[in-house]
Amino acid sequence: MNPSLKLFLVLIISLEISFKANLWANLIIIISCIIYLLAHKISPKNLLLLIAVPLLAAIAMFTSIYLASPSKVIFAWVLFTRIYAFVFAGACVTQTTTITQLAYSLEKNFKLPSKFVYGTLAAFNVFPKIKEEVIRIQVAGEMRGLYLSFWSPRLYFKAILAAINWADDLTQGMTSHGYRENQPRSIIQKIPLTKKDWLIFVAILTIFQPILFLT
């Protein structure tokens, strides 16, 4: 499916289950998403992380509802499964689509301004450099006998100063490579939006509505 339609589909379904408490719908979403991820050959490690990371929040949600009112055990299970429905639905986008594909799709298929597209791509691609910079700042501080913990304001202040310098470098780099806002650009990676994509999008939404509202 087209990356943009896949994102919109997940957002619509997530919004619907946020307002409608339906245990069966949540379970169907979770099972369907797991099958979809397995079909796209998700690694066992990533699948286990998707199960393990939200587990504490899901248990806390279930426990708080159940202890407050044991008669609402079904609603507690609804909230428990809803967290996993959100996680696995989001994973269907993040684990099967790259940020580059999604950005190009939003730009070409849904006319997202190019400045947002390339700004987003620049931000994602600079994440590894941010990690390296944070480590460098911590090491430099330790050499001066200053320990900068993960939650230290001084650490993030220094990182923000470095990011401001990177912003100017990114601007100059994009300009030197011929980027001009509101000017036509050649297409590096074509992301088609076909009738088949729309049919799949409409079919999934149509099938899901009676499951959500009638079961």
Coordinates of C-alpha atoms in Angstrom, one line a residue:
M1 CA 0.0 0.0 0.0
N2 CA 1.1 3.6 -0.6
P3 CA 2.9 4.9 2.5
S4 CA 0.7 7.9 2.9
L5 CA -2.5 5.9 2.7
K6 CA -1.1 3.4 5.1
L7 CA -0.4 6.2 7.6
F8 CA -3.8 7.7 7.2
L9 CA -5.4 4.3 7.6
V10 CA -3.6 3.7 10.9
L11 CA -4.5 7.2 12.1
I12 CA -8.2 6.8 11.3
I13 CA -8.4 3.4 13.0
S14 CA -6.5 4.5 16.0
L15 CA -8.8 7.5 16.4
E16 CA -11.9 5.3 16.1
I17 CA -10.8 2.8 18.8
S18 CA -9.9 5.7 21.0
F19 CA -13.6 6.7 21.3
K20 CA -15.1 3.3 21.0
A21 CA -14.5 0.6 23.7
N22 CA -14.5 -2.7 21.8
L23 CA -12.4 -5.6 23.1
W24 CA -12.9 -7.7 20.0
A25 CA -12.0 -4.9 17.6
N26 CA -8.7 -4.4 19.6
L27 CA -7.9 -8.1 19.4
I28 CA -8.6 -8.3 15.7
I29 CA -6.3 -5.2 15.1
I30 CA -3.5 -6.8 17.1
I31 CA -3.8 -10.2 15.4
S32 CA -4.1 -8.6 11.9
C33 CA -1.1 -6.4 12.5
I34 CA 1.1 -9.3 13.8
I35 CA 0.2 -11.3 10.7
Y36 CA 1.0 -8.3 8.5
L37 CA 4.4 -7.7 10.2
L38 CA 5.3 -11.4 10.0
A39 CA 4.4 -11.3 6.3
H40 CA 6.9 -8.5 5.9
K41 CA 9.5 -10.5 7.8
I42 CA 9.9 -8.5 10.9
S43 CA 12.8 -9.7 13.1
P44 CA 11.9 -11.7 16.2
K45 CA 13.8 -9.2 18.3
N46 CA 11.7 -6.3 17.1
L47 CA 8.5 -8.3 17.6
L48 CA 9.5 -9.1 21.2
L49 CA 10.3 -5.4 21.8
L50 CA 6.8 -4.5 20.5
I51 CA 5.4 -6.9 23.1
A52 CA 7.7 -6.1 26.0
V53 CA 8.1 -2.3 25.9
P54 CA 4.3 -1.4 26.3
L55 CA 3.7 -4.3 28.8
L56 CA 4.4 -2.2 32.0
A57 CA 2.0 0.6 30.8
A58 CA -0.6 -1.9 29.8
I59 CA -0.5 -3.7 33.2
A60 CA -0.6 -0.4 35.0
M61 CA -3.7 0.6 33.0
F62 CA -5.4 -2.7 33.7
T63 CA -4.6 -2.7 37.4
S64 CA -5.8 0.8 38.0
I65 CA -9.1 0.2 36.4
Y66 CA -9.6 -3.3 37.9
L67 CA -8.7 -2.2 41.5
A68 CA -10.9 0.9 41.3
S69 CA -13.9 -1.2 40.1
P70 CA -13.6 -5.0 39.8
S71 CA -17.0 -5.1 38.0
K72 CA -15.4 -3.2 35.1
V73 CA -12.9 -6.0 34.3
I74 CA -14.0 -6.0 30.6
F75 CA -13.2 -2.3 30.3
A76 CA -9.8 -2.9 32.0
W77 CA -9.1 -5.5 29.3
V78 CA -10.3 -3.0 26.6
L79 CA -7.7 -0.5 27.8
F80 CA -5.0 -3.2 28.1
T81 CA -5.5 -4.4 24.5
R82 CA -6.0 -0.8 23.2
I83 CA -2.4 0.1 24.1
Y84 CA -1.2 -2.9 22.1
A85 CA -3.5 -2.1 19.2
F86 CA -1.9 1.4 19.0
V87 CA 1.6 -0.1 19.2
F88 CA 1.1 -2.7 16.6
A89 CA -0.9 -0.5 14.2
G90 CA 1.9 2.1 14.4
A91 CA 4.5 -0.6 13.9
C92 CA 2.8 -1.6 10.6
V93 CA 3.9 1.9 9.3
T94 CA 7.3 2.3 11.0
Q95 CA 8.5 -1.3 10.5
T96 CA 7.5 -1.5 6.8
T97 CA 8.0 2.0 5.5
T98 CA 11.1 4.2 5.7
I99 CA 10.9 7.9 6.6
T100 CA 12.2 8.7 3.1
Q101 CA 9.4 6.8 1.4
L102 CA 6.8 8.4 3.6
A103 CA 8.1 11.9 3.1
Y104 CA 8.4 11.6 -0.7
S105 CA 4.9 10.1 -0.8
L106 CA 3.4 13.0 1.2
E107 CA 5.1 15.4 -1.0
K108 CA 4.2 13.9 -4.4
N109 CA 0.9 12.3 -3.7
F110 CA -0.6 14.8 -1.2
K111 CA 1.2 18.0 -2.0
L112 CA 3.0 18.5 1.3
P113 CA 5.3 21.5 0.9
S114 CA 8.9 20.5 0.1
K115 CA 10.4 22.6 2.9
F116 CA 8.6 20.3 5.5
V117 CA 9.7 17.2 3.6
Y118 CA 13.3 18.0 3.4
G119 CA 13.4 19.6 6.9
T120 CA 11.9 16.4 8.3
L121 CA 14.5 14.2 6.4
A122 CA 17.3 16.5 7.6
A123 CA 16.1 16.2 11.2
F124 CA 15.9 12.4 11.1
N125 CA 19.3 12.0 9.4
V126 CA 20.9 14.2 12.0
F127 CA 19.9 11.9 14.9
P128 CA 23.1 9.8 14.8
K129 CA 25.1 13.0 14.9
I130 CA 23.2 14.3 17.9
K131 CA 23.9 11.0 19.8
E132 CA 27.6 11.4 19.0
E133 CA 27.6 15.0 20.1
V134 CA 25.9 14.2 23.4
I135 CA 28.6 11.5 24.1
R136 CA 31.3 14.0 23.1
I137 CA 30.0 16.6 25.5
Q138 CA 29.8 14.1 28.3
V139 CA 33.3 12.9 27.7
A140 CA 34.6 16.5 27.5
G141 CA 32.9 17.3 30.8
E142 CA 34.4 14.2 32.5
M143 CA 37.8 15.3 31.4
R144 CA 37.3 18.5 33.4
G145 CA 35.9 16.6 36.4
L146 CA 32.3 17.5 35.5
Y147 CA 29.7 14.7 35.3
L148 CA 26.8 15.5 33.0
S149 CA 24.0 13.0 33.6
F150 CA 21.3 12.2 31.1
W151 CA 18.9 14.6 32.8
S152 CA 21.4 17.4 33.3
P153 CA 20.1 20.8 31.9
R154 CA 23.7 21.8 31.2
L155 CA 24.1 18.8 28.8
Y156 CA 21.0 19.7 26.8
F157 CA 22.0 23.4 26.8
K158 CA 25.3 22.5 25.2
A159 CA 23.6 20.2 22.7
I160 CA 21.1 22.9 21.7
L161 CA 24.0 25.3 21.0
A162 CA 25.6 22.6 18.7
A163 CA 22.2 22.1 17.0
I164 CA 21.9 25.8 16.2
N165 CA 25.3 25.6 14.4
W166 CA 24.1 22.5 12.5
A167 CA 21.0 24.4 11.4
D168 CA 23.1 26.9 9.6
D169 CA 25.3 24.1 8.1
L170 CA 22.2 22.3 6.8
T171 CA 20.8 25.5 5.3
Q172 CA 24.1 26.2 3.4
G173 CA 24.3 22.5 2.4
M174 CA 20.8 22.4 0.9
T175 CA 21.4 25.8 -0.9
S176 CA 24.7 24.6 -2.3
H177 CA 23.0 21.4 -3.7
G178 CA 20.5 23.5 -5.6
Y179 CA 17.5 23.4 -3.2
R180 CA 15.1 26.3 -3.8
E181 CA 11.8 26.6 -2.0
N182 CA 8.7 26.5 -4.2
Q183 CA 10.7 25.5 -7.2
P184 CA 10.1 22.2 -9.1
R185 CA 12.5 19.4 -8.4
S186 CA 13.4 16.1 -10.1
I187 CA 11.9 12.9 -8.6
I188 CA 14.6 10.7 -7.0
Q189 CA 12.3 8.0 -5.8
K190 CA 8.8 7.6 -7.4
I191 CA 6.1 6.6 -4.9
P192 CA 3.0 5.7 -7.0
L193 CA -0.6 6.1 -5.7
T194 CA -2.7 3.6 -7.6
K195 CA -6.4 2.6 -7.7
K196 CA -5.4 -0.6 -6.0
D197 CA -4.0 1.4 -3.1
W198 CA -7.3 3.3 -2.8
L199 CA -9.3 0.0 -3.0
I200 CA -7.3 -1.6 -0.2
F201 CA -7.7 1.6 1.9
V202 CA -11.5 1.8 1.4
A203 CA -11.9 -2.0 1.8
I204 CA -10.1 -2.2 5.1
L205 CA -12.0 0.8 6.5
T206 CA -15.3 -0.7 5.3
I207 CA -14.7 -4.1 6.8
F208 CA -13.5 -2.6 10.1
Q209 CA -16.6 -0.5 10.7
P210 CA -19.1 -3.3 11.5
I211 CA -16.4 -5.0 13.6
L212 CA -16.0 -1.9 15.7
F213 CA -19.6 -0.8 16.0
L214 CA -21.6 -4.1 15.8
T215 CA -19.6 -6.7 17.7

